[in-house]
PDB file of N, CA and C and ligand atoms in Angstrom:
ATOM      1  N   MET J  27     100.599 190.160 119.655  1.00  0.00           N
ATOM      2  CA  MET J  27     100.025 190.135 120.910  1.00  0.00           C
ATOM      3  C   MET J  27      98.880 191.434 120.913  1.00  0.00           C
ATOM      4  N   GLY J  28      97.771 191.448 121.372  1.00  0.00           N
ATOM      5  CA  GLY J  28      96.773 192.559 121.215  1.00  0.00           C
ATOM      6  C   GLY J  28      97.102 193.426 122.423  1.00  0.00           C
ATOM      7  N   GLN J  29      96.093 194.093 122.597  1.00  0.00           N
ATOM      8  CA  GLN J  29      96.221 195.256 123.506  1.00  0.00           C
ATOM      9  C   GLN J  29      95.708 194.379 124.699  1.00  0.00           C
ATOM     10  N   MET J  30      96.185 194.782 125.858  1.00  0.00           N
ATOM     11  CA  MET J  30      95.824 194.206 127.187  1.00  0.00           C
ATOM     12  C   MET J  30      94.864 195.255 128.068  1.00  0.00           C
ATOM     13  N   PHE J  31      93.416 194.817 128.168  1.00  0.00           N
ATOM     14  CA  PHE J  31      92.570 195.799 128.770  1.00  0.00           C
ATOM     15  C   PHE J  31      92.864 195.329 130.385  1.00  0.00           C
ATOM     16  N   LYS J  32      92.420 196.348 130.923  1.00  0.00           N
ATOM     17  CA  LYS J  32      92.679 195.832 132.589  1.00  0.00           C
ATOM     18  C   LYS J  32      91.394 196.280 133.116  1.00  0.00           C
ATOM     19  N   GLU J  33      90.540 195.304 133.738  1.00  0.00           N
ATOM     20  CA  GLU J  33      89.410 195.327 134.135  1.00  0.00           C
ATOM     21  C   GLU J  33      89.303 195.662 135.682  1.00  0.00           C
ATOM     22  N   TYR J  34      88.312 196.533 136.050  1.00  0.00           N
ATOM     23  CA  TYR J  34      88.344 197.054 137.212  1.00  0.00           C
ATOM     24  C   TYR J  34      87.386 196.476 138.102  1.00  0.00           C
ATOM     25  N   LEU J  35      87.409 195.986 139.091  1.00  0.00           N
ATOM     26  CA  LEU J  35      86.570 195.770 140.249  1.00  0.00           C
ATOM     27  C   LEU J  35      85.678 196.606 140.931  1.00  0.00           C
ATOM     28  N   THR J  36      84.756 196.682 141.353  1.00  0.00           N
ATOM     29  CA  THR J  36      84.066 197.746 142.215  1.00  0.00           C
ATOM     30  C   THR J  36      83.838 197.480 143.419  1.00  0.00           C
ATOM     31  N   GLY J  37      84.012 196.029 143.960  1.00  0.00           N
ATOM     32  CA  GLY J  37      83.251 195.819 145.035  1.00  0.00           C
ATOM     33  C   GLY J  37      84.371 196.489 146.115  1.00  0.00           C
ATOM     34  N   PRO J  38      83.952 196.272 147.543  1.00  0.00           N
ATOM     35  CA  PRO J  38      84.543 196.882 148.836  1.00  0.00           C
ATOM     36  C   PRO J  38      85.724 196.225 149.009  1.00  0.00           C
ATOM     37  N   ARG J  39      85.561 194.753 148.470  1.00  0.00           N
ATOM     38  CA  ARG J  39      86.873 193.728 148.945  1.00  0.00           C
ATOM     39  C   ARG J  39      87.545 193.504 147.889  1.00  0.00           C
ATOM     40  N   ILE J  40      88.515 193.621 147.209  1.00  0.00           N
ATOM     41  CA  ILE J  40      89.039 193.278 145.921  1.00  0.00           C
ATOM     42  C   ILE J  40      90.574 192.652 146.475  1.00  0.00           C
ATOM     43  N   TYR J  41      90.978 191.594 145.835  1.00  0.00           N
ATOM     44  CA  TYR J  41      92.079 190.802 145.679  1.00  0.00           C
ATOM     45  C   TYR J  41      92.816 191.331 144.591  1.00  0.00           C
ATOM     46  N   CYS J  42      93.897 191.543 144.649  1.00  0.00           N
ATOM     47  CA  CYS J  42      94.984 192.104 143.587  1.00  0.00           C
ATOM     48  C   CYS J  42      95.998 191.289 143.190  1.00  0.00           C
ATOM     49  N   CYS J  43      96.582 191.092 142.327  1.00  0.00           N
ATOM     50  CA  CYS J  43      97.731 190.402 141.894  1.00  0.00           C
ATOM     51  C   CYS J  43      98.976 190.955 142.865  1.00  0.00           C
ATOM     52  N   SER J  44      99.913 190.100 143.658  1.00  0.00           N
ATOM     53  CA  SER J  44     100.639 190.377 144.466  1.00  0.00           C
ATOM     54  C   SER J  44     102.087 191.144 143.868  1.00  0.00           C
ATOM     55  N   ASN J  45     102.139 191.082 142.542  1.00  0.00           N
ATOM     56  CA  ASN J  45     103.157 191.301 141.989  1.00  0.00           C
ATOM     57  C   ASN J  45     102.790 192.967 141.230  1.00  0.00           C
ATOM     58  N   CYS J  46     101.677 193.163 140.563  1.00  0.00           N
ATOM     59  CA  CYS J  46     101.561 194.194 139.946  1.00  0.00           C
ATOM     60  C   CYS J  46     100.191 194.940 140.083  1.00  0.00           C
ATOM     61  N   ARG J  47      99.673 194.356 141.264  1.00  0.00           N
ATOM     62  CA  ARG J  47      98.185 195.093 142.193  1.00  0.00           C
ATOM     63  C   ARG J  47      97.281 195.113 141.092  1.00  0.00           C
ATOM     64  N   ALA J  48      97.313 194.501 139.724  1.00  0.00           N
ATOM     65  CA  ALA J  48      96.181 194.387 138.996  1.00  0.00           C
ATOM     66  C   ALA J  48      94.973 193.847 139.618  1.00  0.00           C
ATOM     67  N   HIS J  49      93.602 193.965 139.336  1.00  0.00           N
ATOM     68  CA  HIS J  49      92.505 193.536 139.978  1.00  0.00           C
ATOM     69  C   HIS J  49      92.543 192.015 139.475  1.00  0.00           C
ATOM     70  N   SER J  50      92.213 191.082 140.704  1.00  0.00           N
ATOM     71  CA  SER J  50      92.224 189.528 140.303  1.00  0.00           C
ATOM     72  C   SER J  50      90.744 189.157 140.563  1.00  0.00           C
ATOM     73  N   ALA J  51      90.239 189.487 141.712  1.00  0.00           N
ATOM     74  CA  ALA J  51      88.974 188.712 142.126  1.00  0.00           C
ATOM     75  C   ALA J  51      88.397 189.398 143.239  1.00  0.00           C
ATOM     76  N   ASP J  52      87.565 189.288 143.030  1.00  0.00           N
ATOM     77  CA  ASP J  52      86.270 189.834 144.417  1.00  0.00           C
ATOM     78  C   ASP J  52      85.859 188.917 145.672  1.00  0.00           C
ATOM     79  N   HIS J  53      86.044 189.576 146.569  1.00  0.00           N
ATOM     80  CA  HIS J  53      86.039 188.622 147.806  1.00  0.00           C
ATOM     81  C   HIS J  53      84.492 187.790 147.761  1.00  0.00           C
ATOM     82  N   GLU J  54      83.440 188.325 147.174  1.00  0.00           N
ATOM     83  CA  GLU J  54      82.282 188.180 146.900  1.00  0.00           C
ATOM     84  C   GLU J  54      82.350 186.685 146.292  1.00  0.00           C
ATOM     85  N   GLN J  55      83.357 186.293 145.300  1.00  0.00           N
ATOM     86  CA  GLN J  55      83.320 185.308 144.348  1.00  0.00           C
ATOM     87  C   GLN J  55      84.027 184.138 144.844  1.00  0.00           C
ATOM     88  N   ILE J  56      84.406 184.102 145.992  1.00  0.00           N
ATOM     89  CA  ILE J  56      85.347 182.985 146.992  1.00  0.00           C
ATOM     90  C   ILE J  56      83.916 181.957 147.081  1.00  0.00           C
ATOM     91  N   PHE J  57      84.564 180.812 146.237  1.00  0.00           N
ATOM     92  CA  PHE J  57      83.621 179.687 146.914  1.00  0.00           C
ATOM     93  C   PHE J  57      84.235 178.834 147.831  1.00  0.00           C
ATOM     94  N   SER J  58      85.507 178.864 148.107  1.00  0.00           N
ATOM     95  CA  SER J  58      86.021 178.125 149.320  1.00  0.00           C
ATOM     96  C   SER J  58      87.258 178.602 149.499  1.00  0.00           C
ATOM     97  N   LYS J  59      87.708 178.526 150.886  1.00  0.00           N
ATOM     98  CA  LYS J  59      88.928 179.014 151.029  1.00  0.00           C
ATOM     99  C   LYS J  59      89.972 177.694 151.647  1.00  0.00           C
ATOM    100  N   SER J  60      89.543 176.664 151.592  1.00  0.00           N
ATOM    101  CA  SER J  60      90.276 175.380 151.983  1.00  0.00           C
ATOM    102  C   SER J  60      91.208 174.697 151.010  1.00  0.00           C
ATOM    103  N   PHE J  61      91.278 175.409 149.882  1.00  0.00           N
ATOM    104  CA  PHE J  61      92.240 174.651 149.075  1.00  0.00           C
ATOM    105  C   PHE J  61      93.649 174.669 149.190  1.00  0.00           C
ATOM    106  N   LYS J  62      94.426 173.982 148.570  1.00  0.00           N
ATOM    107  CA  LYS J  62      95.901 173.689 148.703  1.00  0.00           C
ATOM    108  C   LYS J  62      96.553 174.137 147.341  1.00  0.00           C
ATOM    109  N   GLY J  63      97.243 175.211 147.352  1.00  0.00           N
ATOM    110  CA  GLY J  63      97.887 175.387 146.244  1.00  0.00           C
ATOM    111  C   GLY J  63      99.335 174.646 146.246  1.00  0.00           C
ATOM    112  N   ARG J  64     100.303 175.263 145.208  1.00  0.00           N
ATOM    113  CA  ARG J  64     101.475 174.852 145.046  1.00  0.00           C
ATOM    114  C   ARG J  64     102.314 175.245 146.139  1.00  0.00           C
ATOM    115  N   TYR J  65     102.045 176.580 146.595  1.00  0.00           N
ATOM    116  CA  TYR J  65     102.675 177.190 147.870  1.00  0.00           C
ATOM    117  C   TYR J  65     101.866 177.719 149.130  1.00  0.00           C
ATOM    118  N   GLY J  66     101.266 176.677 149.290  1.00  0.00           N
ATOM    119  CA  GLY J  66     100.439 176.883 150.633  1.00  0.00           C
ATOM    120  C   GLY J  66      99.030 176.696 150.050  1.00  0.00           C
ATOM    121  N   ARG J  67      98.414 177.753 151.112  1.00  0.00           N
ATOM    122  CA  ARG J  67      96.660 177.962 151.074  1.00  0.00           C
ATOM    123  C   ARG J  67      96.302 178.572 149.651  1.00  0.00           C
ATOM    124  N   ALA J  68      95.254 177.939 149.407  1.00  0.00           N
ATOM    125  CA  ALA J  68      94.807 178.827 148.032  1.00  0.00           C
ATOM    126  C   ALA J  68      93.075 178.904 148.160  1.00  0.00           C
ATOM    127  N   TYR J  69      92.636 179.687 147.443  1.00  0.00           N
ATOM    128  CA  TYR J  69      91.257 180.053 147.395  1.00  0.00           C
ATOM    129  C   TYR J  69      90.714 179.405 146.094  1.00  0.00           C
ATOM    130  N   LEU J  70      89.423 179.002 146.266  1.00  0.00           N
ATOM    131  CA  LEU J  70      88.688 178.687 144.940  1.00  0.00           C
ATOM    132  C   LEU J  70      87.601 179.807 144.647  1.00  0.00           C
ATOM    133  N   PHE J  71      87.724 180.536 143.474  1.00  0.00           N
ATOM    134  CA  PHE J  71      87.009 181.484 143.159  1.00  0.00           C
ATOM    135  C   PHE J  71      86.067 181.242 141.870  1.00  0.00           C
ATOM    136  N   ASN J  72      84.713 181.828 142.046  1.00  0.00           N
ATOM    137  CA  ASN J  72      83.744 181.408 140.924  1.00  0.00           C
ATOM    138  C   ASN J  72      84.219 182.164 139.587  1.00  0.00           C
ATOM    139  N   HIS J  73      84.678 183.192 139.824  1.00  0.00           N
ATOM    140  CA  HIS J  73      84.867 184.409 138.820  1.00  0.00           C
ATOM    141  C   HIS J  73      86.296 185.253 139.143  1.00  0.00           C
ATOM    142  N   VAL J  74      87.365 185.162 138.452  1.00  0.00           N
ATOM    143  CA  VAL J  74      88.436 186.136 138.249  1.00  0.00           C
ATOM    144  C   VAL J  74      88.329 187.059 137.000  1.00  0.00           C
ATOM    145  N   VAL J  75      89.205 188.167 137.141  1.00  0.00           N
ATOM    146  CA  VAL J  75      89.367 188.947 135.921  1.00  0.00           C
ATOM    147  C   VAL J  75      90.703 189.099 135.683  1.00  0.00           C
ATOM    148  N   ASN J  76      91.312 189.776 134.732  1.00  0.00           N
ATOM    149  CA  ASN J  76      92.650 190.051 134.415  1.00  0.00           C
ATOM    150  C   ASN J  76      93.706 188.745 134.200  1.00  0.00           C
ATOM    151  N   VAL J  77      93.082 187.743 133.754  1.00  0.00           N
ATOM    152  CA  VAL J  77      93.948 186.347 133.657  1.00  0.00           C
ATOM    153  C   VAL J  77      93.931 186.056 132.325  1.00  0.00           C
ATOM    154  N   CYS J  78      95.285 185.496 131.816  1.00  0.00           N
ATOM    155  CA  CYS J  78      95.174 184.781 130.742  1.00  0.00           C
ATOM    156  C   CYS J  78      95.620 183.115 131.044  1.00  0.00           C
ATOM    157  N   LEU J  79      94.915 182.284 130.302  1.00  0.00           N
ATOM    158  CA  LEU J  79      95.261 180.896 130.502  1.00  0.00           C
ATOM    159  C   LEU J  79      96.326 180.071 129.638  1.00  0.00           C
ATOM    160  N   GLY J  80      96.928 179.303 130.493  1.00  0.00           N
ATOM    161  CA  GLY J  80      98.038 178.544 129.765  1.00  0.00           C
ATOM    162  C   GLY J  80      97.569 177.063 129.169  1.00  0.00           C
ATOM    163  N   PRO J  81      97.885 176.373 128.631  1.00  0.00           N
ATOM    164  CA  PRO J  81      97.560 175.310 127.908  1.00  0.00           C
ATOM    165  C   PRO J  81      97.106 174.362 128.915  1.00  0.00           C
ATOM    166  N   ARG J  82      95.974 173.812 128.497  1.00  0.00           N
ATOM    167  CA  ARG J  82      95.168 172.465 128.942  1.00  0.00           C
ATOM    168  C   ARG J  82      96.134 171.334 129.542  1.00  0.00           C
ATOM    169  N   GLU J  83      96.032 170.844 130.702  1.00  0.00           N
ATOM    170  CA  GLU J  83      96.841 169.725 130.726  1.00  0.00           C
ATOM    171  C   GLU J  83      96.234 168.674 131.820  1.00  0.00           C
ATOM    172  N   GLU J  84      96.503 167.332 131.714  1.00  0.00           N
ATOM    173  CA  GLU J  84      96.143 166.889 132.958  1.00  0.00           C
ATOM    174  C   GLU J  84      96.831 166.580 133.678  1.00  0.00           C
ATOM    175  N   ARG J  85      96.547 166.712 135.250  1.00  0.00           N
ATOM    176  CA  ARG J  85      97.333 166.817 136.320  1.00  0.00           C
ATOM    177  C   ARG J  85      96.416 165.845 137.394  1.00  0.00           C
ATOM    178  N   LEU J  86      97.419 165.191 138.109  1.00  0.00           N
ATOM    179  CA  LEU J  86      97.147 164.406 139.093  1.00  0.00           C
ATOM    180  C   LEU J  86      97.144 165.010 140.692  1.00  0.00           C
ATOM    181  N   LEU J  87      96.000 165.690 141.105  1.00  0.00           N
ATOM    182  CA  LEU J  87      95.673 166.122 142.343  1.00  0.00           C
ATOM    183  C   LEU J  87      95.426 165.417 143.392  1.00  0.00           C
ATOM    184  N   MET J  88      95.562 165.884 144.757  1.00  0.00           N
ATOM    185  CA  MET J  88      95.409 165.251 145.657  1.00  0.00           C
ATOM    186  C   MET J  88      93.967 164.555 145.613  1.00  0.00           C
ATOM    187  N   THR J  89      92.828 165.443 144.916  1.00  0.00           N
ATOM    188  CA  THR J  89      91.350 164.775 144.946  1.00  0.00           C
ATOM    189  C   THR J  89      91.234 164.123 143.609  1.00  0.00           C
ATOM    190  N   GLY J  90      92.166 163.275 142.827  1.00  0.00           N
ATOM    191  CA  GLY J  90      91.954 162.778 141.614  1.00  0.00           C
ATOM    192  C   GLY J  90      92.663 163.547 140.490  1.00  0.00           C
ATOM    193  N   LYS J  91      92.283 163.005 139.446  1.00  0.00           N
ATOM    194  CA  LYS J  91      92.549 163.446 137.886  1.00  0.00           C
ATOM    195  C   LYS J  91      91.930 164.537 137.575  1.00  0.00           C
ATOM    196  N   HIS J  92      92.880 165.888 137.121  1.00  0.00           N
ATOM    197  CA  HIS J  92      91.694 167.014 136.763  1.00  0.00           C
ATOM    198  C   HIS J  92      92.489 167.344 135.326  1.00  0.00           C
ATOM    199  N   THR J  93      91.579 168.010 134.456  1.00  0.00           N
ATOM    200  CA  THR J  93      92.439 168.803 133.266  1.00  0.00           C
ATOM    201  C   THR J  93      92.164 170.198 133.934  1.00  0.00           C
ATOM    202  N   VAL J  94      93.488 170.875 134.132  1.00  0.00           N
ATOM    203  CA  VAL J  94      93.210 172.183 134.649  1.00  0.00           C
ATOM    204  C   VAL J  94      94.221 173.114 133.511  1.00  0.00           C
ATOM    205  N   ALA J  95      94.255 174.652 133.566  1.00  0.00           N
ATOM    206  CA  ALA J  95      94.943 175.219 132.889  1.00  0.00           C
ATOM    207  C   ALA J  95      95.674 176.209 133.914  1.00  0.00           C
ATOM    208  N   ASP J  96      96.953 176.656 133.996  1.00  0.00           N
ATOM    209  CA  ASP J  96      97.359 177.522 134.788  1.00  0.00           C
ATOM    210  C   ASP J  96      96.844 178.740 134.130  1.00  0.00           C
ATOM    211  N   ILE J  97      96.848 179.723 135.243  1.00  0.00           N
ATOM    212  CA  ILE J  97      96.136 181.377 135.025  1.00  0.00           C
ATOM    213  C   ILE J  97      97.348 182.072 135.364  1.00  0.00           C
ATOM    214  N   TYR J  98      97.608 183.070 134.671  1.00  0.00           N
ATOM    215  CA  TYR J  98      98.591 184.327 134.616  1.00  0.00           C
ATOM    216  C   TYR J  98      97.712 185.669 134.933  1.00  0.00           C
ATOM    217  N   CYS J  99      98.694 186.315 135.366  1.00  0.00           N
ATOM    218  CA  CYS J  99      98.101 187.741 135.534  1.00  0.00           C
ATOM    219  C   CYS J  99      98.385 188.413 134.185  1.00  0.00           C
ATOM    220  N   ASN J 100      97.130 189.050 133.889  1.00  0.00           N
ATOM    221  CA  ASN J 100      97.080 189.662 132.183  1.00  0.00           C
ATOM    222  C   ASN J 100      98.252 190.852 132.036  1.00  0.00           C
ATOM    223  N   CYS J 101      98.558 191.233 133.115  1.00  0.00           N
ATOM    224  CA  CYS J 101      99.388 192.385 133.355  1.00  0.00           C
ATOM    225  C   CYS J 101     100.757 192.376 133.531  1.00  0.00           C
ATOM    226  N   CYS J 102     101.232 191.349 134.266  1.00  0.00           N
ATOM    227  CA  CYS J 102     102.655 191.002 134.643  1.00  0.00           C
ATOM    228  C   CYS J 102     103.041 189.676 134.398  1.00  0.00           C
ATOM    229  N   ARG J 103     101.893 188.985 133.751  1.00  0.00           N
ATOM    230  CA  ARG J 103     102.229 187.551 133.689  1.00  0.00           C
ATOM    231  C   ARG J 103     102.779 186.453 134.637  1.00  0.00           C
ATOM    232  N   GLN J 104     102.507 187.151 136.109  1.00  0.00           N
ATOM    233  CA  GLN J 104     102.934 186.122 137.008  1.00  0.00           C
ATOM    234  C   GLN J 104     101.715 185.025 137.182  1.00  0.00           C
ATOM    235  N   ILE J 105     102.344 183.758 137.486  1.00  0.00           N
ATOM    236  CA  ILE J 105     101.369 182.823 137.604  1.00  0.00           C
ATOM    237  C   ILE J 105     100.555 182.688 138.843  1.00  0.00           C
ATOM    238  N   LEU J 106      99.283 182.850 138.888  1.00  0.00           N
ATOM    239  CA  LEU J 106      98.414 183.136 139.955  1.00  0.00           C
ATOM    240  C   LEU J 106      98.010 181.835 140.551  1.00  0.00           C
ATOM    241  N   GLY J 107      97.652 180.986 139.630  1.00  0.00           N
ATOM    242  CA  GLY J 107      97.291 179.411 140.060  1.00  0.00           C
ATOM    243  C   GLY J 107      96.472 178.933 138.998  1.00  0.00           C
ATOM    244  N   TRP J 108      95.600 178.219 138.955  1.00  0.00           N
ATOM    245  CA  TRP J 108      95.051 177.515 137.680  1.00  0.00           C
ATOM    246  C   TRP J 108      93.563 177.526 137.800  1.00  0.00           C
ATOM    247  N   LYS J 109      92.908 177.075 136.729  1.00  0.00           N
ATOM    248  CA  LYS J 109      91.430 176.815 136.254  1.00  0.00           C
ATOM    249  C   LYS J 109      91.393 175.479 136.078  1.00  0.00           C
ATOM    250  N   TYR J 110      90.077 175.161 137.074  1.00  0.00           N
ATOM    251  CA  TYR J 110      89.514 173.660 136.613  1.00  0.00           C
ATOM    252  C   TYR J 110      88.899 173.479 135.431  1.00  0.00           C
ATOM    253  N   GLU J 111      89.191 172.860 134.262  1.00  0.00           N
ATOM    254  CA  GLU J 111      88.590 172.640 133.219  1.00  0.00           C
ATOM    255  C   GLU J 111      87.757 171.291 133.173  1.00  0.00           C
ATOM    256  N   GLN J 112      88.161 170.453 133.997  1.00  0.00           N
ATOM    257  CA  GLN J 112      87.233 169.325 134.035  1.00  0.00           C
ATOM    258  C   GLN J 112      87.569 168.101 135.155  1.00  0.00           C
ATOM    259  N   ALA J 113      86.756 167.720 135.793  1.00  0.00           N
ATOM    260  CA  ALA J 113      87.251 166.876 136.782  1.00  0.00           C
ATOM    261  C   ALA J 113      86.480 165.346 136.421  1.00  0.00           C
ATOM    262  N   MET J 114      87.569 164.418 136.750  1.00  0.00           N
ATOM    263  CA  MET J 114      87.216 163.094 136.398  1.00  0.00           C
ATOM    264  C   MET J 114      86.234 162.586 137.354  1.00  0.00           C
ATOM    265  N   GLU J 115      86.596 162.762 138.606  1.00  0.00           N
ATOM    266  CA  GLU J 115      85.706 162.202 139.660  1.00  0.00           C
ATOM    267  C   GLU J 115      84.335 163.181 139.807  1.00  0.00           C
ATOM    268  N   LEU J 116      83.484 162.179 140.186  1.00  0.00           N
ATOM    269  CA  LEU J 116      81.758 162.868 140.086  1.00  0.00           C
ATOM    270  C   LEU J 116      81.764 164.024 141.220  1.00  0.00           C
ATOM    271  N   LYS J 117      82.581 163.473 142.190  1.00  0.00           N
ATOM    272  CA  LYS J 117      82.183 164.551 143.590  1.00  0.00           C
ATOM    273  C   LYS J 117      83.322 165.753 143.295  1.00  0.00           C
ATOM    274  N   GLU J 118      83.976 166.002 142.091  1.00  0.00           N
ATOM    275  CA  GLU J 118      84.871 166.771 142.202  1.00  0.00           C
ATOM    276  C   GLU J 118      84.129 167.832 140.996  1.00  0.00           C
ATOM    277  N   LYS J 119      83.169 167.488 140.288  1.00  0.00           N
ATOM    278  CA  LYS J 119      82.861 168.018 139.317  1.00  0.00           C
ATOM    279  C   LYS J 119      82.499 169.610 139.656  1.00  0.00           C
ATOM    280  N   TYR J 120      82.241 169.976 140.878  1.00  0.00           N
ATOM    281  CA  TYR J 120      81.705 171.067 141.114  1.00  0.00           C
ATOM    282  C   TYR J 120      82.559 172.412 141.143  1.00  0.00           C
ATOM    283  N   LYS J 121      84.009 171.820 140.869  1.00  0.00           N
ATOM    284  CA  LYS J 121      85.003 172.709 140.594  1.00  0.00           C
ATOM    285  C   LYS J 121      85.489 173.228 139.202  1.00  0.00           C
ATOM    286  N   GLU J 122      84.602 172.485 138.379  1.00  0.00           N
ATOM    287  CA  GLU J 122      84.696 172.560 136.917  1.00  0.00           C
ATOM    288  C   GLU J 122      84.614 174.165 136.853  1.00  0.00           C
ATOM    289  N   GLY J 123      85.477 174.761 135.758  1.00  0.00           N
ATOM    290  CA  GLY J 123      85.013 176.500 135.481  1.00  0.00           C
ATOM    291  C   GLY J 123      85.468 177.119 136.409  1.00  0.00           C
ATOM    292  N   LYS J 124      85.737 176.814 137.747  1.00  0.00           N
ATOM    293  CA  LYS J 124      86.221 177.728 138.643  1.00  0.00           C
ATOM    294  C   LYS J 124      88.023 177.796 138.858  1.00  0.00           C
ATOM    295  N   TYR J 125      88.265 178.814 139.478  1.00  0.00           N
ATOM    296  CA  TYR J 125      89.729 178.923 139.480  1.00  0.00           C
ATOM    297  C   TYR J 125      90.505 179.268 140.806  1.00  0.00           C
ATOM    298  N   ILE J 126      91.267 178.828 141.186  1.00  0.00           N
ATOM    299  CA  ILE J 126      92.293 178.639 142.340  1.00  0.00           C
ATOM    300  C   ILE J 126      93.377 179.820 142.122  1.00  0.00           C
ATOM    301  N   ILE J 127      93.201 180.390 143.167  1.00  0.00           N
ATOM    302  CA  ILE J 127      94.323 181.462 143.111  1.00  0.00           C
ATOM    303  C   ILE J 127      95.344 181.367 144.674  1.00  0.00           C
ATOM    304  N   GLU J 128      96.557 181.399 144.364  1.00  0.00           N
ATOM    305  CA  GLU J 128      97.404 180.972 145.779  1.00  0.00           C
ATOM    306  C   GLU J 128      97.348 182.204 146.262  1.00  0.00           C
ATOM    307  N   LYS J 129      97.370 181.920 147.759  1.00  0.00           N
ATOM    308  CA  LYS J 129      97.081 183.110 148.624  1.00  0.00           C
ATOM    309  C   LYS J 129      98.264 183.917 148.590  1.00  0.00           C
ATOM    310  N   THR J 130      99.502 183.357 148.191  1.00  0.00           N
ATOM    311  CA  THR J 130     100.673 184.148 148.393  1.00  0.00           C
ATOM    312  C   THR J 130     100.751 184.886 146.734  1.00  0.00           C
ATOM    313  N   LYS J 131     100.004 184.734 146.075  1.00  0.00           N
ATOM    314  CA  LYS J 131     100.206 185.545 144.867  1.00  0.00           C
ATOM    315  C   LYS J 131      99.091 186.519 144.750  1.00  0.00           C
ATOM    316  N   MET J 132      98.030 187.036 145.882  1.00  0.00           N
ATOM    317  CA  MET J 132      97.352 188.065 145.761  1.00  0.00           C
ATOM    318  C   MET J 132      97.374 188.701 146.968  1.00  0.00           C
ATOM    319  N   THR J 133      96.838 189.835 146.839  1.00  0.00           N
ATOM    320  CA  THR J 133      97.026 191.060 148.220  1.00  0.00           C
ATOM    321  C   THR J 133      95.729 191.743 148.262  1.00  0.00           C
ATOM    322  N   LYS J 134      95.625 191.975 148.992  1.00  0.00           N
ATOM    323  CA  LYS J 134      93.751 192.665 149.474  1.00  0.00           C
ATOM    324  C   LYS J 134      94.164 194.367 148.894  1.00  0.00           C
ATOM    325  N   GLU J 135      93.306 194.798 148.200  1.00  0.00           N
ATOM    326  CA  GLU J 135      93.383 196.106 148.150  1.00  0.00           C
ATOM    327  C   GLU J 135      92.743 196.751 149.275  1.00  0.00           C
ATOM    328  N   SER J 136      93.387 197.394 150.007  1.00  0.00           N
ATOM    329  CA  SER J 136      92.825 198.328 151.127  1.00  0.00           C
ATOM    330  C   SER J 136      91.530 198.049 151.829  1.00  0.00           C
ATOM    331  N   TRP J 137      91.834 196.913 152.587  1.00  0.00           N
ATOM    332  CA  TRP J 137      90.551 196.507 153.522  1.00  0.00           C
ATOM    333  C   TRP J 137      91.191 195.356 154.266  1.00  0.00           C
TER     334      TRP J 137
HETATM  335 ZN1  LIG K 273     100.518 190.880 137.936  1.00  0.00          ZN
END
C-alpha cells in the first residue's frame, strides 16, 4: 500500500470523518440532504476527499437498481457511505458520479 496523503479542505463549513476527523467533504458540495443511508439520514455530495473506493457491485436500492461502490475513509478505513457509479433508471442518472455519506459517519468541523 502506498503512502496516504491527507487532503485538506479550506471552506468555512467542512464535514469530517466521525472517527478520525480527516476532512471528508465541503458543505458547498452538498447536492441533496434528503437521502437515506444504511443508518438513517445521508447526504448526497458532488465531491468528497480522502476516500477510497471498494469494489463495484450492483445493489437494489429504494429507487431501483444501481451500480455502487462503498467509500471508506482514507485515513481510518471507516466506511462512510457509497458512490453511485451507474443508475439503470433514467430519472436516477443525476446521481452517477456522486457520493453518499451517512450523517452518523461525519461530524462538523467547528461550525
Ligand atoms: Zn476516518
